[in-house]
Amino acid sequence: QVQLVQSGAEVKKPGASVKVSCKVSGYTLTELSMHWVRQAPGKGLEWMGGFDPEDGETIYAQKFQGRVTMTEDTSTDTAYMELSSLRSEDTAVYYCAPFDSSGYYFDYWGQGTLVTVSS
Amino acid sequence: DIQMTQSPSSLSASVGDRVTITCRASQSISSYLNWYQQKPGKAPKLLIYAASSLQSGVPSRFSGSGSGTDFTLTISSLQPEDFATYYCQQSYSTLPITFGQGTRLEIK
């Protein structure tokens, strides 16, 4: 059973950066392909990117290219998502979710981290 | 990008009703289609994967069908705890992974 615990809510000013963490337990991070999905208030789910085990690289949605960086610290089994040049439209709940590479689905999710961008 | 379109966007139904939600892909995605349930303030929960396989622990009143471009999620007899928002998601193409816009299921 995978457990994912994310960092707490953040309030940032436009132009700043935010780094959200996702601590894994029950598995090691190297056994998972961690992805990130966000959800703006009252809106749907939006995939941001994640680790592709087929080529060993992190892939990002084109919308976030150049602004997002997803990293992992395997010594602490913690994944990170950093989003820069924040704007009000980035106000959302950010979820980490391992992508099951055999079934091609997200069967575990973090509890979500609310990032509010406001001046 | 593969676009996923759900219908309806919202739906009112009563406890005990049979409900069907449709998801259409902009191109064939074989059976790489998953369904999630999301309740307010909570993370999504996987219900159905590979179009028709029931995730462990999910009640059997939930079922999925379809392949290619057209898919359905059916709830055979609505229970009070089923009132939520439902999302489809394709994983045929992982760049990008895309979700439907969601279907909000409300109590009539």
PDB file of C-alpha atoms in Angstrom:
ATOM      1  CA  GLN A   1       0.000   0.000   0.000  1.00  0.00           C
ATOM      2  CA  VAL A   2       1.472   3.315  -1.076  1.00  0.00           C
ATOM      3  CA  GLN A   3       1.019   6.315   1.190  1.00  0.00           C
ATOM      4  CA  LEU A   4       1.689   9.834  -0.007  1.00  0.00           C
ATOM      5  CA  VAL A   5       1.908  12.824   2.316  1.00  0.00           C
ATOM      6  CA  GLN A   6       2.235  16.237   0.763  1.00  0.00           C
ATOM      7  CA  SER A   7       3.507  19.507   2.214  1.00  0.00           C
ATOM      8  CA  GLY A   8       1.166  22.142   3.543  1.00  0.00           C
ATOM      9  CA  ALA A   9      -0.677  24.996   1.883  1.00  0.00           C
ATOM     10  CA  GLU A  10       1.302  27.876   0.413  1.00  0.00           C
ATOM     11  CA  VAL A  11       0.518  31.495  -0.366  1.00  0.00           C
ATOM     12  CA  LYS A  12       2.760  33.111  -2.951  1.00  0.00           C
ATOM     13  CA  LYS A  13       2.962  36.417  -4.765  1.00  0.00           C
ATOM     14  CA  PRO A  14       2.836  36.636  -8.547  1.00  0.00           C
ATOM     15  CA  GLY A  15       6.246  35.987 -10.062  1.00  0.00           C
ATOM     16  CA  ALA A  16       7.429  33.859  -7.159  1.00  0.00           C
ATOM     17  CA  SER A  17       8.149  30.134  -7.150  1.00  0.00           C
ATOM     18  CA  VAL A  18       6.662  27.319  -5.080  1.00  0.00           C
ATOM     19  CA  LYS A  19       8.046  23.901  -4.278  1.00  0.00           C
ATOM     20  CA  VAL A  20       5.624  21.197  -3.163  1.00  0.00           C
ATOM     21  CA  SER A  21       6.855  17.962  -1.628  1.00  0.00           C
ATOM     22  CA  CYS A  22       5.359  14.468  -1.622  1.00  0.00           C
ATOM     23  CA  LYS A  23       6.711  11.964   0.912  1.00  0.00           C
ATOM     24  CA  VAL A  24       6.296   8.314  -0.068  1.00  0.00           C
ATOM     25  CA  SER A  25       5.935   5.404   2.320  1.00  0.00           C
ATOM     26  CA  GLY A  26       5.062   1.779   1.809  1.00  0.00           C
ATOM     27  CA  TYR A  27       7.205   1.717  -1.321  1.00  0.00           C
ATOM     28  CA  THR A  28      10.456   3.351  -2.312  1.00  0.00           C
ATOM     29  CA  LEU A  29      10.358   6.228  -4.736  1.00  0.00           C
ATOM     30  CA  THR A  30      12.505   4.275  -7.182  1.00  0.00           C
ATOM     31  CA  GLU A  31       9.704   1.715  -7.469  1.00  0.00           C
ATOM     32  CA  LEU A  32       7.245   4.389  -8.564  1.00  0.00           C
ATOM     33  CA  SER A  33       6.767   6.718 -11.519  1.00  0.00           C
ATOM     34  CA  MET A  34       5.624   9.878  -9.795  1.00  0.00           C
ATOM     35  CA  HIS A  35       3.403  12.333 -11.615  1.00  0.00           C
ATOM     36  CA  TRP A  36       1.737  15.607 -10.687  1.00  0.00           C
ATOM     37  CA  VAL A  37      -1.835  16.696 -11.408  1.00  0.00           C
ATOM     38  CA  ARG A  38      -3.414  19.999 -10.474  1.00  0.00           C
ATOM     39  CA  GLN A  39      -6.966  21.258 -10.039  1.00  0.00           C
ATOM     40  CA  ALA A  40      -7.939  24.910 -10.063  1.00  0.00           C
ATOM     41  CA  PRO A  41     -10.862  25.886  -7.816  1.00  0.00           C
ATOM     42  CA  GLY A  42     -14.101  24.511  -9.235  1.00  0.00           C
ATOM     43  CA  LYS A  43     -12.300  23.136 -12.297  1.00  0.00           C
ATOM     44  CA  GLY A  44     -11.199  19.757 -13.627  1.00  0.00           C
ATOM     45  CA  LEU A  45      -8.017  17.739 -13.356  1.00  0.00           C
ATOM     46  CA  GLU A  46      -4.956  18.837 -15.320  1.00  0.00           C
ATOM     47  CA  TRP A  47      -1.891  16.632 -15.797  1.00  0.00           C
ATOM     48  CA  MET A  48       1.395  18.493 -15.374  1.00  0.00           C
ATOM     49  CA  GLY A  49       4.010  15.837 -15.949  1.00  0.00           C
ATOM     50  CA  GLY A  50       5.880  12.940 -14.451  1.00  0.00           C
ATOM     51  CA  PHE A  51       8.566  10.296 -14.720  1.00  0.00           C
ATOM     52  CA  ASP A  52       8.528   8.105 -17.804  1.00  0.00           C
ATOM     53  CA  PRO A  53      10.293   4.821 -16.941  1.00  0.00           C
ATOM     54  CA  GLU A  54      10.514   3.795 -20.596  1.00  0.00           C
ATOM     55  CA  ASP A  55      13.181   6.375 -21.331  1.00  0.00           C
ATOM     56  CA  GLY A  56      14.147   7.278 -17.794  1.00  0.00           C
ATOM     57  CA  GLU A  57      13.232  10.919 -18.191  1.00  0.00           C
ATOM     58  CA  THR A  58      10.690  13.288 -16.724  1.00  0.00           C
ATOM     59  CA  ILE A  59       8.096  14.477 -19.208  1.00  0.00           C
ATOM     60  CA  TYR A  60       6.182  17.719 -18.852  1.00  0.00           C
ATOM     61  CA  ALA A  61       2.962  18.971 -20.336  1.00  0.00           C
ATOM     62  CA  GLN A  62       3.782  21.545 -22.989  1.00  0.00           C
ATOM     63  CA  LYS A  63       1.759  24.140 -21.096  1.00  0.00           C
ATOM     64  CA  PHE A  64       4.237  24.035 -18.210  1.00  0.00           C
ATOM     65  CA  GLN A  65       7.485  23.558 -20.146  1.00  0.00           C
ATOM     66  CA  GLY A  66      10.127  25.938 -18.865  1.00  0.00           C
ATOM     67  CA  ARG A  67       8.221  26.742 -15.661  1.00  0.00           C
ATOM     68  CA  VAL A  68       7.988  23.396 -13.901  1.00  0.00           C
ATOM     69  CA  THR A  69      10.675  21.109 -12.521  1.00  0.00           C
ATOM     70  CA  MET A  70       9.947  17.722 -10.981  1.00  0.00           C
ATOM     71  CA  THR A  71      12.702  16.146  -8.928  1.00  0.00           C
ATOM     72  CA  GLU A  72      13.173  13.272  -6.530  1.00  0.00           C
ATOM     73  CA  ASP A  73      15.280  12.654  -3.439  1.00  0.00           C
ATOM     74  CA  THR A  74      15.578   8.895  -3.271  1.00  0.00           C
ATOM     75  CA  SER A  75      17.417   9.064   0.048  1.00  0.00           C
ATOM     76  CA  THR A  76      14.240  10.349   1.702  1.00  0.00           C
ATOM     77  CA  ASP A  77      11.688   8.934  -0.773  1.00  0.00           C
ATOM     78  CA  THR A  78      10.396  12.428  -1.394  1.00  0.00           C
ATOM     79  CA  ALA A  79       9.263  13.851  -4.725  1.00  0.00           C
ATOM     80  CA  TYR A  80       9.163  17.561  -5.450  1.00  0.00           C
ATOM     81  CA  MET A  81       7.334  19.778  -7.915  1.00  0.00           C
ATOM     82  CA  GLU A  82       8.594  23.319  -8.345  1.00  0.00           C
ATOM     83  CA  LEU A  83       6.590  25.838 -10.359  1.00  0.00           C
ATOM     84  CA  SER A  84       8.099  29.224 -11.134  1.00  0.00           C
ATOM     85  CA  SER A  85       6.871  32.582 -12.437  1.00  0.00           C
ATOM     86  CA  LEU A  86       3.596  32.050 -10.630  1.00  0.00           C
ATOM     87  CA  ARG A  87       0.480  33.841 -11.792  1.00  0.00           C
ATOM     88  CA  SER A  88      -3.031  33.961 -10.386  1.00  0.00           C
ATOM     89  CA  GLU A  89      -4.124  31.202 -12.767  1.00  0.00           C
ATOM     90  CA  ASP A  90      -1.747  28.837 -10.976  1.00  0.00           C
ATOM     91  CA  THR A  91      -3.934  28.952  -7.866  1.00  0.00           C
ATOM     92  CA  ALA A  92      -4.895  25.309  -7.504  1.00  0.00           C
ATOM     93  CA  VAL A  93      -4.638  22.140  -5.488  1.00  0.00           C
ATOM     94  CA  TYR A  94      -1.574  20.191  -6.581  1.00  0.00           C
ATOM     95  CA  TYR A  95      -1.592  16.390  -6.264  1.00  0.00           C
ATOM     96  CA  CYS A  96       1.198  13.864  -6.522  1.00  0.00           C
ATOM     97  CA  ALA A  97       0.140  10.488  -7.898  1.00  0.00           C
ATOM     98  CA  PRO A  98       2.235   7.505  -8.971  1.00  0.00           C
ATOM     99  CA  PHE A  99       1.445   6.329 -12.491  1.00  0.00           C
ATOM    100  CA  ASP A 100       1.037   2.571 -12.623  1.00  0.00           C
ATOM    101  CA  SER A 101       3.236   1.625 -15.587  1.00  0.00           C
ATOM    102  CA  SER A 102       1.554  -1.735 -16.112  1.00  0.00           C
ATOM    103  CA  GLY A 103      -2.027  -0.583 -15.842  1.00  0.00           C
ATOM    104  CA  TYR A 104      -1.564   2.993 -17.024  1.00  0.00           C
ATOM    105  CA  TYR A 105      -3.623   4.585 -14.255  1.00  0.00           C
ATOM    106  CA  PHE A 106      -3.301   6.585 -11.037  1.00  0.00           C
ATOM    107  CA  ASP A 107      -4.352   4.323  -8.172  1.00  0.00           C
ATOM    108  CA  TYR A 108      -2.873   6.328  -5.305  1.00  0.00           C
ATOM    109  CA  TRP A 109      -3.006  10.067  -4.714  1.00  0.00           C
ATOM    110  CA  GLY A 110      -1.539  12.474  -2.205  1.00  0.00           C
ATOM    111  CA  GLN A 111      -3.954  14.524  -0.132  1.00  0.00           C
ATOM    112  CA  GLY A 112      -3.274  17.628  -2.222  1.00  0.00           C
ATOM    113  CA  THR A 113      -1.531  20.919  -1.534  1.00  0.00           C
ATOM    114  CA  LEU A 114      -3.345  24.209  -2.054  1.00  0.00           C
ATOM    115  CA  VAL A 115      -1.172  26.869  -3.639  1.00  0.00           C
ATOM    116  CA  THR A 116      -2.690  30.337  -3.654  1.00  0.00           C
ATOM    117  CA  VAL A 117      -1.135  33.028  -5.829  1.00  0.00           C
ATOM    118  CA  SER A 118      -2.215  36.474  -4.765  1.00  0.00           C
ATOM    119  CA  SER A 119      -0.709  39.921  -4.491  1.00  0.00           C
TER     120      SER A 119
ATOM    121  CA  ASP B   1      -3.215  16.036 -27.812  1.00  0.00           C
ATOM    122  CA  ILE B   2      -6.064  13.571 -27.322  1.00  0.00           C
ATOM    123  CA  GLN B   3      -9.175  15.457 -26.216  1.00  0.00           C
ATOM    124  CA  MET B   4     -11.598  13.750 -23.856  1.00  0.00           C
ATOM    125  CA  THR B   5     -15.198  14.941 -23.834  1.00  0.00           C
ATOM    126  CA  GLN B   6     -17.662  13.825 -21.177  1.00  0.00           C
ATOM    127  CA  SER B   7     -21.415  14.072 -21.290  1.00  0.00           C
ATOM    128  CA  PRO B   8     -23.412  15.239 -19.595  1.00  0.00           C
ATOM    129  CA  SER B   9     -21.475  17.898 -17.675  1.00  0.00           C
ATOM    130  CA  SER B  10     -23.942  17.561 -14.828  1.00  0.00           C
ATOM    131  CA  LEU B  11     -26.676  15.140 -13.963  1.00  0.00           C
ATOM    132  CA  SER B  12     -29.429  14.989 -11.353  1.00  0.00           C
ATOM    133  CA  ALA B  13     -30.597  11.584 -10.221  1.00  0.00           C
ATOM    134  CA  SER B  14     -32.256   9.837  -7.306  1.00  0.00           C
ATOM    135  CA  VAL B  15     -31.099   7.077  -5.014  1.00  0.00           C
ATOM    136  CA  GLY B  16     -31.732   3.776  -6.742  1.00  0.00           C
ATOM    137  CA  ASP B  17     -31.520   5.195 -10.277  1.00  0.00           C
ATOM    138  CA  ARG B  18     -29.370   3.696 -13.001  1.00  0.00           C
ATOM    139  CA  VAL B  19     -26.966   6.312 -14.334  1.00  0.00           C
ATOM    140  CA  THR B  20     -24.720   6.347 -17.389  1.00  0.00           C
ATOM    141  CA  ILE B  21     -21.916   8.813 -18.091  1.00  0.00           C
ATOM    142  CA  THR B  22     -20.268   8.963 -21.495  1.00  0.00           C
ATOM    143  CA  CYS B  23     -16.684   9.802 -22.439  1.00  0.00           C
ATOM    144  CA  ARG B  24     -15.548  10.301 -26.021  1.00  0.00           C
ATOM    145  CA  ALA B  25     -11.925  10.487 -27.191  1.00  0.00           C
ATOM    146  CA  SER B  26     -10.832  12.622 -30.134  1.00  0.00           C
ATOM    147  CA  GLN B  27      -9.024   9.596 -31.599  1.00  0.00           C
ATOM    148  CA  SER B  28      -8.934   5.894 -30.905  1.00  0.00           C
ATOM    149  CA  ILE B  29      -7.388   5.057 -27.536  1.00  0.00           C
ATOM    150  CA  SER B  30      -8.068   1.301 -27.600  1.00  0.00           C
ATOM    151  CA  SER B  31      -9.016   0.469 -23.999  1.00  0.00           C
ATOM    152  CA  TYR B  32      -6.624   2.904 -22.309  1.00  0.00           C
ATOM    153  CA  LEU B  33      -9.435   4.611 -20.420  1.00  0.00           C
ATOM    154  CA  ASN B  34      -9.829   5.039 -16.686  1.00  0.00           C
ATOM    155  CA  TRP B  35     -12.629   6.452 -14.523  1.00  0.00           C
ATOM    156  CA  TYR B  36     -12.239   8.345 -11.247  1.00  0.00           C
ATOM    157  CA  GLN B  37     -14.653   9.561  -8.599  1.00  0.00           C
ATOM    158  CA  GLN B  38     -13.917  12.762  -6.708  1.00  0.00           C
ATOM    159  CA  LYS B  39     -15.758  14.113  -3.691  1.00  0.00           C
ATOM    160  CA  PRO B  40     -15.419  17.735  -2.525  1.00  0.00           C
ATOM    161  CA  GLY B  41     -12.117  18.436  -0.829  1.00  0.00           C
ATOM    162  CA  LYS B  42     -10.778  14.958  -1.561  1.00  0.00           C
ATOM    163  CA  ALA B  43      -8.332  13.458  -4.019  1.00  0.00           C
ATOM    164  CA  PRO B  44      -9.719  11.466  -6.956  1.00  0.00           C
ATOM    165  CA  LYS B  45     -10.326   7.761  -6.458  1.00  0.00           C
ATOM    166  CA  LEU B  46      -9.769   5.180  -9.183  1.00  0.00           C
ATOM    167  CA  LEU B  47     -12.960   3.250  -9.994  1.00  0.00           C
ATOM    168  CA  ILE B  48     -12.410   1.567 -13.349  1.00  0.00           C
ATOM    169  CA  TYR B  49      -9.221   0.955 -15.325  1.00  0.00           C
ATOM    170  CA  ALA B  50      -8.615  -0.356 -18.825  1.00  0.00           C
ATOM    171  CA  ALA B  51     -12.163   0.694 -19.727  1.00  0.00           C
ATOM    172  CA  SER B  52     -13.933  -2.141 -17.915  1.00  0.00           C
ATOM    173  CA  SER B  53     -11.832  -3.525 -15.045  1.00  0.00           C
ATOM    174  CA  LEU B  54     -13.153  -2.779 -11.574  1.00  0.00           C
ATOM    175  CA  GLN B  55     -10.531  -1.506  -9.166  1.00  0.00           C
ATOM    176  CA  SER B  56     -10.168  -3.576  -6.010  1.00  0.00           C
ATOM    177  CA  GLY B  57     -12.579  -2.497  -3.287  1.00  0.00           C
ATOM    178  CA  VAL B  58     -14.938  -0.622  -5.618  1.00  0.00           C
ATOM    179  CA  PRO B  59     -18.596  -1.736  -5.368  1.00  0.00           C
ATOM    180  CA  SER B  60     -19.873  -3.904  -8.195  1.00  0.00           C
ATOM    181  CA  ARG B  61     -22.655  -1.418  -8.991  1.00  0.00           C
ATOM    182  CA  PHE B  62     -19.965   0.484 -10.920  1.00  0.00           C
ATOM    183  CA  SER B  63     -19.134  -0.809 -14.380  1.00  0.00           C
ATOM    184  CA  GLY B  64     -17.351   0.470 -17.452  1.00  0.00           C
ATOM    185  CA  SER B  65     -17.519  -0.403 -21.122  1.00  0.00           C
ATOM    186  CA  GLY B  66     -16.291   0.722 -24.502  1.00  0.00           C
ATOM    187  CA  SER B  67     -13.215   0.763 -26.682  1.00  0.00           C
ATOM    188  CA  GLY B  68     -11.805   2.921 -29.427  1.00  0.00           C
ATOM    189  CA  THR B  69     -13.352   6.349 -28.974  1.00  0.00           C
ATOM    190  CA  ASP B  70     -16.575   5.801 -27.011  1.00  0.00           C
ATOM    191  CA  PHE B  71     -16.795   4.749 -23.378  1.00  0.00           C
ATOM    192  CA  THR B  72     -19.413   4.613 -20.652  1.00  0.00           C
ATOM    193  CA  LEU B  73     -19.451   4.478 -16.876  1.00  0.00           C
ATOM    194  CA  THR B  74     -22.621   2.985 -15.428  1.00  0.00           C
ATOM    195  CA  ILE B  75     -23.822   3.009 -11.849  1.00  0.00           C
ATOM    196  CA  SER B  76     -26.528   0.370 -11.641  1.00  0.00           C
ATOM    197  CA  SER B  77     -28.316   1.602  -8.513  1.00  0.00           C
ATOM    198  CA  LEU B  78     -27.249   4.944  -7.105  1.00  0.00           C
ATOM    199  CA  GLN B  79     -26.355   5.082  -3.443  1.00  0.00           C
ATOM    200  CA  PRO B  80     -26.134   8.266  -1.361  1.00  0.00           C
ATOM    201  CA  GLU B  81     -22.340   8.042  -1.276  1.00  0.00           C
ATOM    202  CA  ASP B  82     -22.137   8.032  -5.094  1.00  0.00           C
ATOM    203  CA  PHE B  83     -23.026  11.704  -5.455  1.00  0.00           C
ATOM    204  CA  ALA B  84     -19.721  13.159  -6.607  1.00  0.00           C
ATOM    205  CA  THR B  85     -17.868  14.299  -9.725  1.00  0.00           C
ATOM    206  CA  TYR B  86     -16.640  11.681 -12.182  1.00  0.00           C
ATOM    207  CA  TYR B  87     -13.682  12.029 -14.557  1.00  0.00           C
ATOM    208  CA  CYS B  88     -12.460   9.904 -17.419  1.00  0.00           C
ATOM    209  CA  GLN B  89      -8.741   9.826 -18.275  1.00  0.00           C
ATOM    210  CA  GLN B  90      -6.882   8.429 -21.258  1.00  0.00           C
ATOM    211  CA  SER B  91      -3.420   6.907 -21.014  1.00  0.00           C
ATOM    212  CA  TYR B  92      -3.037   5.763 -24.634  1.00  0.00           C
ATOM    213  CA  SER B  93      -0.781   8.751 -25.090  1.00  0.00           C
ATOM    214  CA  THR B  94       1.226   9.798 -22.051  1.00  0.00           C
ATOM    215  CA  LEU B  95       2.357  13.043 -23.574  1.00  0.00           C
ATOM    216  CA  PRO B  96       0.110  14.409 -22.467  1.00  0.00           C
ATOM    217  CA  ILE B  97      -2.168  12.358 -20.241  1.00  0.00           C
ATOM    218  CA  THR B  98      -5.583  13.978 -20.532  1.00  0.00           C
ATOM    219  CA  PHE B  99      -8.774  14.013 -18.477  1.00  0.00           C
ATOM    220  CA  GLY B 100     -12.357  14.701 -19.381  1.00  0.00           C
ATOM    221  CA  GLN B 101     -13.872  17.884 -18.004  1.00  0.00           C
ATOM    222  CA  GLY B 102     -15.865  16.008 -15.392  1.00  0.00           C
ATOM    223  CA  THR B 103     -19.493  15.053 -14.784  1.00  0.00           C
ATOM    224  CA  ARG B 104     -21.107  16.310 -11.605  1.00  0.00           C
ATOM    225  CA  LEU B 105     -23.695  13.883 -10.262  1.00  0.00           C
ATOM    226  CA  GLU B 106     -26.198  15.581  -7.964  1.00  0.00           C
ATOM    227  CA  ILE B 107     -29.134  14.437  -5.904  1.00  0.00           C
ATOM    228  CA  LYS B 108     -32.519  15.125  -7.480  1.00  0.00           C
TER     229      LYS B 108
END
